[in-house]
């Protein structure tokens, strides 16, 4: 009898110990993720403060950027829960941090040079992701369609905007065409993640739809950048008009050639990065080499690293774009009209 009771008590004590250990384990699921990100943010902020001092304190540039990326990420999550595009929530957060009284101190304390540099780095990340996501076989089959998709809609939209802005807003023709190229450019930060998501889910890949749209977008952007450069060069010309007219296309061609060379080097040295058209070409050519080496599309560490980087750059990019919008200036303009 005594032996049986001792066995029962020891079994109950062991069960209690296991329950205590279970409760002491790290939380998982959503709670665990939230606590992990809170801890990471606090540690990261502490490291920033120990290195930079006042810049990581309230009213400092780095502190404002840290607040922006956290709130923009939360805004994107809430927008996604409401079945809206995450970038819309990130944009709204940026607008609030620049336009709402007392809160606008966050947006106004972000250094403009930092904002510009971060937006350029975000463009490099998304274009590199786009280049790595292109399917060479689908691109070869749809080459002529890609060219039509990248050029015709861009030129039609550019001419429509130019004519409307000239006759309705009374812009000079040169300014009208430059405005047309500004409007006709497609945002890679909006389109590329959607297409890569479709490619990862194997939707439309049999007909090469994601590759078609990403490649067409790249040509569209190159054409818009070239057009803006040409008309800006002519408007603010400091040299010959003929050179200004050919400067944009020459820069795009140079970027492609440079991207091919760097991409081939990446086959063996295994690194990535570039700028504008050369950036996308670098990633595309490097991706071809890595596929030939036997790497599956989504397994190469470079692609994984750029996907991870985009998780940080996306809220920063759209949040910073939102901070450029000053609602009070828009309201003042509407009131004047």
GROMACS .gro file of C-alpha atoms in nm:
model
  337
    1UNK     CA    1   0.000   0.000   0.000
    2UNK     CA    2   0.277   0.244   0.097
    3UNK     CA    3   0.474   0.155  -0.216
    4UNK     CA    4   0.174   0.213  -0.441
    5UNK     CA    5   0.102   0.558  -0.284
    6UNK     CA    6   0.469   0.659  -0.322
    7UNK     CA    7   0.457   0.563  -0.689
    8UNK     CA    8   0.137   0.766  -0.739
    9UNK     CA    9   0.284   1.073  -0.564
   10UNK     CA   10   0.608   1.055  -0.763
   11UNK     CA   11   0.407   1.030  -1.085
   12UNK     CA   12   0.199   1.337  -0.990
   13UNK     CA   13   0.514   1.536  -0.899
   14UNK     CA   14   0.673   1.445  -1.231
   15UNK     CA   15   0.358   1.556  -1.416
   16UNK     CA   16   0.360   1.889  -1.226
   17UNK     CA   17   0.726   1.945  -1.312
   18UNK     CA   18   0.654   1.880  -1.679
   19UNK     CA   19   0.366   2.132  -1.669
   20UNK     CA   20   0.591   2.393  -1.504
   21UNK     CA   21   0.859   2.336  -1.769
   22UNK     CA   22   0.592   2.363  -2.040
   23UNK     CA   23   0.475   2.701  -1.907
   24UNK     CA   24   0.836   2.821  -1.885
   25UNK     CA   25   0.899   2.747  -2.253
   26UNK     CA   26   0.918   3.038  -2.497
   27UNK     CA   27   0.575   3.138  -2.633
   28UNK     CA   28   0.501   3.043  -2.990
   29UNK     CA   29   0.265   3.161  -3.262
   30UNK     CA   30   0.159   3.525  -3.290
   31UNK     CA   31   0.247   3.607  -2.928
   32UNK     CA   32   0.594   3.463  -2.971
   33UNK     CA   33   0.648   3.658  -3.293
   34UNK     CA   34   0.536   3.984  -3.132
   35UNK     CA   35   0.758   3.935  -2.827
   36UNK     CA   36   1.053   3.841  -3.049
   37UNK     CA   37   1.014   4.155  -3.260
   38UNK     CA   38   0.971   4.376  -2.952
   39UNK     CA   39   1.288   4.231  -2.798
   40UNK     CA   40   1.477   4.264  -3.127
   41UNK     CA   41   1.364   4.627  -3.164
   42UNK     CA   42   1.472   4.718  -2.812
   43UNK     CA   43   1.811   4.550  -2.853
   44UNK     CA   44   1.859   4.713  -3.193
   45UNK     CA   45   1.764   5.057  -3.056
   46UNK     CA   46   2.004   5.007  -2.764
   47UNK     CA   47   2.284   4.919  -3.006
   48UNK     CA   48   2.205   5.227  -3.216
   49UNK     CA   49   2.212   5.450  -2.908
   50UNK     CA   50   2.544   5.309  -2.788
   51UNK     CA   51   2.700   5.372  -3.132
   52UNK     CA   52   2.539   5.699  -3.245
   53UNK     CA   53   2.424   5.868  -2.925
   54UNK     CA   54   2.180   6.154  -2.987
   55UNK     CA   55   2.081   6.039  -3.337
   56UNK     CA   56   1.901   5.740  -3.182
   57UNK     CA   57   1.712   5.954  -2.928
   58UNK     CA   58   1.371   6.118  -2.992
   59UNK     CA   59   1.401   6.401  -3.248
   60UNK     CA   60   1.702   6.219  -3.395
   61UNK     CA   61   1.721   6.096  -3.753
   62UNK     CA   62   1.780   5.728  -3.672
   63UNK     CA   63   1.509   5.724  -3.405
   64UNK     CA   64   1.260   5.868  -3.655
   65UNK     CA   65   1.356   5.605  -3.914
   66UNK     CA   66   1.318   5.325  -3.658
   67UNK     CA   67   0.972   5.449  -3.556
   68UNK     CA   68   0.875   5.482  -3.923
   69UNK     CA   69   0.972   5.127  -4.017
   70UNK     CA   70   0.792   4.978  -3.714
   71UNK     CA   71   0.469   5.174  -3.763
   72UNK     CA   72   0.476   5.129  -4.141
   73UNK     CA   73   0.511   4.753  -4.095
   74UNK     CA   74   0.215   4.755  -3.855
   75UNK     CA   75   0.017   4.967  -4.102
   76UNK     CA   76   0.090   4.714  -4.376
   77UNK     CA   77  -0.026   4.426  -4.155
   78UNK     CA   78  -0.351   4.606  -4.066
   79UNK     CA   79  -0.417   4.690  -4.431
   80UNK     CA   80  -0.360   4.327  -4.525
   81UNK     CA   81  -0.602   4.215  -4.253
   82UNK     CA   82  -0.858   4.452  -4.408
   83UNK     CA   83  -0.790   4.285  -4.747
   84UNK     CA   84  -0.620   4.596  -4.882
   85UNK     CA   85  -0.269   4.621  -5.034
   86UNK     CA   86  -0.008   4.641  -4.754
   87UNK     CA   87   0.166   4.931  -4.927
   88UNK     CA   88  -0.150   5.140  -4.881
   89UNK     CA   89  -0.123   5.105  -4.504
   90UNK     CA   90   0.248   5.190  -4.519
   91UNK     CA   91   0.179   5.503  -4.726
   92UNK     CA   92  -0.094   5.617  -4.486
   93UNK     CA   93   0.141   5.577  -4.189
   94UNK     CA   94   0.402   5.791  -4.366
   95UNK     CA   95   0.143   6.061  -4.440
   96UNK     CA   96   0.026   6.061  -4.077
   97UNK     CA   97   0.382   6.088  -3.943
   98UNK     CA   98   0.438   6.399  -4.158
   99UNK     CA   99   0.097   6.570  -4.151
  100UNK     CA  100  -0.069   6.514  -3.812
  101UNK     CA  101   0.021   6.780  -3.551
  102UNK     CA  102   0.256   6.666  -3.270
  103UNK     CA  103   0.320   6.341  -3.458
  104UNK     CA  104   0.466   6.520  -3.760
  105UNK     CA  105   0.790   6.566  -3.567
  106UNK     CA  106   0.879   6.208  -3.668
  107UNK     CA  107   0.846   6.273  -4.040
  108UNK     CA  108   1.011   6.616  -4.033
  109UNK     CA  109   1.318   6.488  -3.845
  110UNK     CA  110   1.410   6.236  -4.115
  111UNK     CA  111   1.714   6.360  -4.306
  112UNK     CA  112   1.628   6.415  -4.674
  113UNK     CA  113   1.963   6.276  -4.792
  114UNK     CA  114   1.904   5.958  -4.590
  115UNK     CA  115   1.552   5.931  -4.732
  116UNK     CA  116   1.681   5.962  -5.089
  117UNK     CA  117   1.959   5.705  -5.032
  118UNK     CA  118   1.721   5.453  -4.874
  119UNK     CA  119   1.475   5.484  -5.162
  120UNK     CA  120   1.756   5.420  -5.410
  121UNK     CA  121   1.871   5.114  -5.213
  122UNK     CA  122   1.512   4.984  -5.209
  123UNK     CA  123   1.502   5.021  -5.589
  124UNK     CA  124   1.824   4.819  -5.617
  125UNK     CA  125   1.678   4.543  -5.397
  126UNK     CA  126   1.349   4.516  -5.589
  127UNK     CA  127   1.517   4.527  -5.932
  128UNK     CA  128   1.761   4.257  -5.824
  129UNK     CA  129   1.471   4.043  -5.705
  130UNK     CA  130   1.300   4.104  -6.039
  131UNK     CA  131   1.609   3.999  -6.236
  132UNK     CA  132   1.652   3.682  -6.031
  133UNK     CA  133   1.284   3.599  -6.084
  134UNK     CA  134   1.296   3.612  -6.466
  135UNK     CA  135   1.260   3.281  -6.649
  136UNK     CA  136   1.508   3.275  -6.944
  137UNK     CA  137   1.307   3.018  -7.144
  138UNK     CA  138   0.980   3.210  -7.110
  139UNK     CA  139   1.161   3.534  -7.190
  140UNK     CA  140   1.304   3.384  -7.509
  141UNK     CA  141   0.959   3.268  -7.625
  142UNK     CA  142   0.789   3.600  -7.543
  143UNK     CA  143   1.068   3.836  -7.647
  144UNK     CA  144   0.864   4.027  -7.907
  145UNK     CA  145   0.560   4.045  -7.678
  146UNK     CA  146   0.780   4.179  -7.397
  147UNK     CA  147   0.904   4.461  -7.622
  148UNK     CA  148   0.549   4.555  -7.726
  149UNK     CA  149   0.425   4.543  -7.367
  150UNK     CA  150   0.713   4.757  -7.246
  151UNK     CA  151   0.702   5.024  -7.518
  152UNK     CA  152   0.352   5.073  -7.660
  153UNK     CA  153   0.151   5.137  -7.337
  154UNK     CA  154   0.428   5.366  -7.211
  155UNK     CA  155   0.432   5.580  -7.525
  156UNK     CA  156   0.052   5.600  -7.549
  157UNK     CA  157   0.017   5.710  -7.186
  158UNK     CA  158   0.306   5.956  -7.223
  159UNK     CA  159   0.147   6.126  -7.525
  160UNK     CA  160  -0.196   6.144  -7.362
  161UNK     CA  161  -0.054   6.308  -7.049
  162UNK     CA  162   0.159   6.544  -7.259
  163UNK     CA  163  -0.134   6.664  -7.472
  164UNK     CA  164  -0.368   6.703  -7.173
  165UNK     CA  165  -0.109   6.890  -6.963
  166UNK     CA  166  -0.027   7.123  -7.255
  167UNK     CA  167  -0.383   7.222  -7.342
  168UNK     CA  168  -0.542   7.192  -6.998
  169UNK     CA  169  -0.259   7.309  -6.768
  170UNK     CA  170  -0.088   7.524  -7.033
  171UNK     CA  171   0.250   7.359  -6.981
  172UNK     CA  172   0.517   7.416  -7.249
  173UNK     CA  173   0.554   7.116  -7.482
  174UNK     CA  174   0.893   7.010  -7.344
  175UNK     CA  175   0.763   7.015  -6.987
  176UNK     CA  176   0.448   6.832  -7.098
  177UNK     CA  177   0.645   6.547  -7.253
  178UNK     CA  178   0.869   6.520  -6.948
  179UNK     CA  179   0.559   6.504  -6.726
  180UNK     CA  180   0.421   6.236  -6.959
  181UNK     CA  181   0.728   6.017  -6.908
  182UNK     CA  182   0.705   6.072  -6.531
  183UNK     CA  183   0.346   5.945  -6.530
  184UNK     CA  184   0.400   5.659  -6.775
  185UNK     CA  185   0.664   5.479  -6.567
  186UNK     CA  186   0.536   5.168  -6.384
  187UNK     CA  187   0.644   5.128  -6.022
  188UNK     CA  188   0.854   4.809  -5.983
  189UNK     CA  189   0.802   4.822  -5.606
  190UNK     CA  190   0.430   4.761  -5.660
  191UNK     CA  191   0.427   4.517  -5.952
  192UNK     CA  192   0.736   4.300  -5.895
  193UNK     CA  193   0.637   4.156  -5.551
  194UNK     CA  194   0.294   4.058  -5.688
  195UNK     CA  195   0.448   3.884  -5.989
  196UNK     CA  196   0.709   3.705  -5.779
  197UNK     CA  197   0.431   3.586  -5.548
  198UNK     CA  198   0.246   3.444  -5.850
  199UNK     CA  199   0.567   3.276  -5.970
  200UNK     CA  200   0.629   3.118  -5.628
  201UNK     CA  201   0.273   2.980  -5.632
  202UNK     CA  202   0.328   2.851  -5.989
  203UNK     CA  203   0.036   3.059  -6.120
  204UNK     CA  204   0.071   3.163  -6.483
  205UNK     CA  205   0.424   3.024  -6.508
  206UNK     CA  206   0.331   2.777  -6.786
  207UNK     CA  207   0.261   3.072  -7.017
  208UNK     CA  208   0.535   3.288  -6.865
  209UNK     CA  209   0.300   3.560  -6.736
  210UNK     CA  210   0.515   3.675  -6.438
  211UNK     CA  211   0.828   3.687  -6.656
  212UNK     CA  212   0.638   3.871  -6.932
  213UNK     CA  213   0.515   4.142  -6.697
  214UNK     CA  214   0.844   4.183  -6.506
  215UNK     CA  215   1.048   4.206  -6.827
  216UNK     CA  216   0.797   4.445  -6.984
  217UNK     CA  217   0.807   4.657  -6.670
  218UNK     CA  218   1.185   4.675  -6.694
  219UNK     CA  219   1.171   4.804  -7.052
  220UNK     CA  220   0.894   5.046  -6.951
  221UNK     CA  221   1.108   5.186  -6.669
  222UNK     CA  222   1.416   5.212  -6.887
  223UNK     CA  223   1.216   5.402  -7.150
  224UNK     CA  224   1.067   5.639  -6.890
  225UNK     CA  225   1.403   5.707  -6.725
  226UNK     CA  226   1.560   5.765  -7.065
  227UNK     CA  227   1.278   5.999  -7.171
  228UNK     CA  228   1.292   6.201  -6.850
  229UNK     CA  229   1.670   6.234  -6.887
  230UNK     CA  230   1.640   6.349  -7.248
  231UNK     CA  231   1.380   6.619  -7.181
  232UNK     CA  232   1.549   6.737  -6.862
  233UNK     CA  233   1.873   6.762  -7.058
  234UNK     CA  234   1.704   6.965  -7.331
  235UNK     CA  235   1.516   7.192  -7.088
  236UNK     CA  236   1.819   7.260  -6.870
  237UNK     CA  237   2.064   7.213  -7.154
  238UNK     CA  238   2.427   7.301  -7.087
  239UNK     CA  239   2.558   7.125  -7.399
  240UNK     CA  240   2.452   7.026  -7.750
  241UNK     CA  241   2.089   6.922  -7.803
  242UNK     CA  242   2.198   6.623  -8.016
  243UNK     CA  243   2.407   6.484  -7.730
  244UNK     CA  244   2.124   6.542  -7.482
  245UNK     CA  245   1.884   6.354  -7.712
  246UNK     CA  246   2.114   6.050  -7.731
  247UNK     CA  247   2.239   6.062  -7.372
  248UNK     CA  248   1.944   5.872  -7.221
  249UNK     CA  249   1.950   5.575  -7.463
  250UNK     CA  250   2.331   5.555  -7.439
  251UNK     CA  251   2.308   5.536  -7.059
  252UNK     CA  252   2.050   5.255  -7.077
  253UNK     CA  253   2.263   5.060  -7.325
  254UNK     CA  254   2.573   5.112  -7.109
  255UNK     CA  255   2.379   4.983  -6.808
  256UNK     CA  256   2.278   4.666  -6.995
  257UNK     CA  257   2.635   4.594  -7.114
  258UNK     CA  258   2.775   4.664  -6.768
  259UNK     CA  259   2.507   4.442  -6.611
  260UNK     CA  260   2.592   4.151  -6.842
  261UNK     CA  261   2.962   4.174  -6.754
  262UNK     CA  262   2.897   4.192  -6.378
  263UNK     CA  263   2.638   3.913  -6.403
  264UNK     CA  264   2.890   3.680  -6.569
  265UNK     CA  265   3.140   3.759  -6.292
  266UNK     CA  266   2.870   3.666  -6.037
  267UNK     CA  267   2.860   3.311  -6.177
  268UNK     CA  268   3.191   3.239  -6.008
  269UNK     CA  269   3.228   3.506  -5.738
  270UNK     CA  270   2.863   3.475  -5.627
  271UNK     CA  271   2.775   3.832  -5.530
  272UNK     CA  272   2.492   4.064  -5.638
  273UNK     CA  273   2.405   4.435  -5.665
  274UNK     CA  274   2.416   4.717  -5.920
  275UNK     CA  275   2.204   5.013  -6.023
  276UNK     CA  276   1.901   5.085  -6.246
  277UNK     CA  277   1.893   4.883  -6.571
  278UNK     CA  278   2.236   4.734  -6.505
  279UNK     CA  279   2.108   4.606  -6.170
  280UNK     CA  280   1.827   4.404  -6.326
  281UNK     CA  281   2.054   4.275  -6.605
  282UNK     CA  282   2.319   4.176  -6.350
  283UNK     CA  283   2.069   3.971  -6.152
  284UNK     CA  284   1.917   3.813  -6.465
  285UNK     CA  285   2.252   3.704  -6.611
  286UNK     CA  286   2.377   3.581  -6.272
  287UNK     CA  287   2.051   3.386  -6.227
  288UNK     CA  288   2.105   3.208  -6.561
  289UNK     CA  289   2.451   3.098  -6.449
  290UNK     CA  290   2.327   2.979  -6.110
  291UNK     CA  291   2.045   2.778  -6.271
  292UNK     CA  292   2.301   2.613  -6.500
  293UNK     CA  293   2.500   2.522  -6.188
  294UNK     CA  294   2.197   2.331  -6.060
  295UNK     CA  295   2.046   2.580  -5.815
  296UNK     CA  296   1.663   2.569  -5.804
  297UNK     CA  297   1.485   2.903  -5.855
  298UNK     CA  298   1.403   2.972  -5.489
  299UNK     CA  299   1.696   2.798  -5.318
  300UNK     CA  300   1.993   3.018  -5.400
  301UNK     CA  301   2.114   3.211  -5.092
  302UNK     CA  302   2.142   3.541  -5.284
  303UNK     CA  303   1.772   3.530  -5.373
  304UNK     CA  304   1.678   3.438  -5.015
  305UNK     CA  305   1.885   3.727  -4.880
  306UNK     CA  306   1.722   3.978  -5.115
  307UNK     CA  307   1.376   3.848  -5.020
  308UNK     CA  308   1.469   3.904  -4.655
  309UNK     CA  309   1.604   4.255  -4.729
  310UNK     CA  310   1.276   4.351  -4.897
  311UNK     CA  311   1.090   4.282  -4.570
  312UNK     CA  312   1.276   4.584  -4.425
  313UNK     CA  313   1.299   4.803  -4.733
  314UNK     CA  314   0.930   4.777  -4.830
  315UNK     CA  315   0.791   4.955  -4.521
  316UNK     CA  316   1.080   5.202  -4.532
  317UNK     CA  317   1.024   5.281  -4.899
  318UNK     CA  318   0.649   5.337  -4.887
  319UNK     CA  319   0.666   5.501  -4.546
  320UNK     CA  320   0.926   5.749  -4.672
  321UNK     CA  321   0.716   5.818  -4.982
  322UNK     CA  322   0.425   5.894  -4.750
  323UNK     CA  323   0.637   6.140  -4.550
  324UNK     CA  324   0.693   6.339  -4.871
  325UNK     CA  325   0.320   6.413  -4.887
  326UNK     CA  326   0.222   6.720  -4.686
  327UNK     CA  327  -0.155   6.728  -4.655
  328UNK     CA  328  -0.159   7.088  -4.530
  329UNK     CA  329   0.003   7.206  -4.857
  330UNK     CA  330  -0.257   7.016  -5.061
  331UNK     CA  331  -0.542   7.167  -4.858
  332UNK     CA  332  -0.393   7.516  -4.895
  333UNK     CA  333  -0.371   7.471  -5.273
  334UNK     CA  334  -0.732   7.348  -5.293
  335UNK     CA  335  -0.848   7.642  -5.081
  336UNK     CA  336  -0.674   7.886  -5.318
  337UNK     CA  337  -0.845   7.730  -5.616
   0.00000   0.00000   0.00000
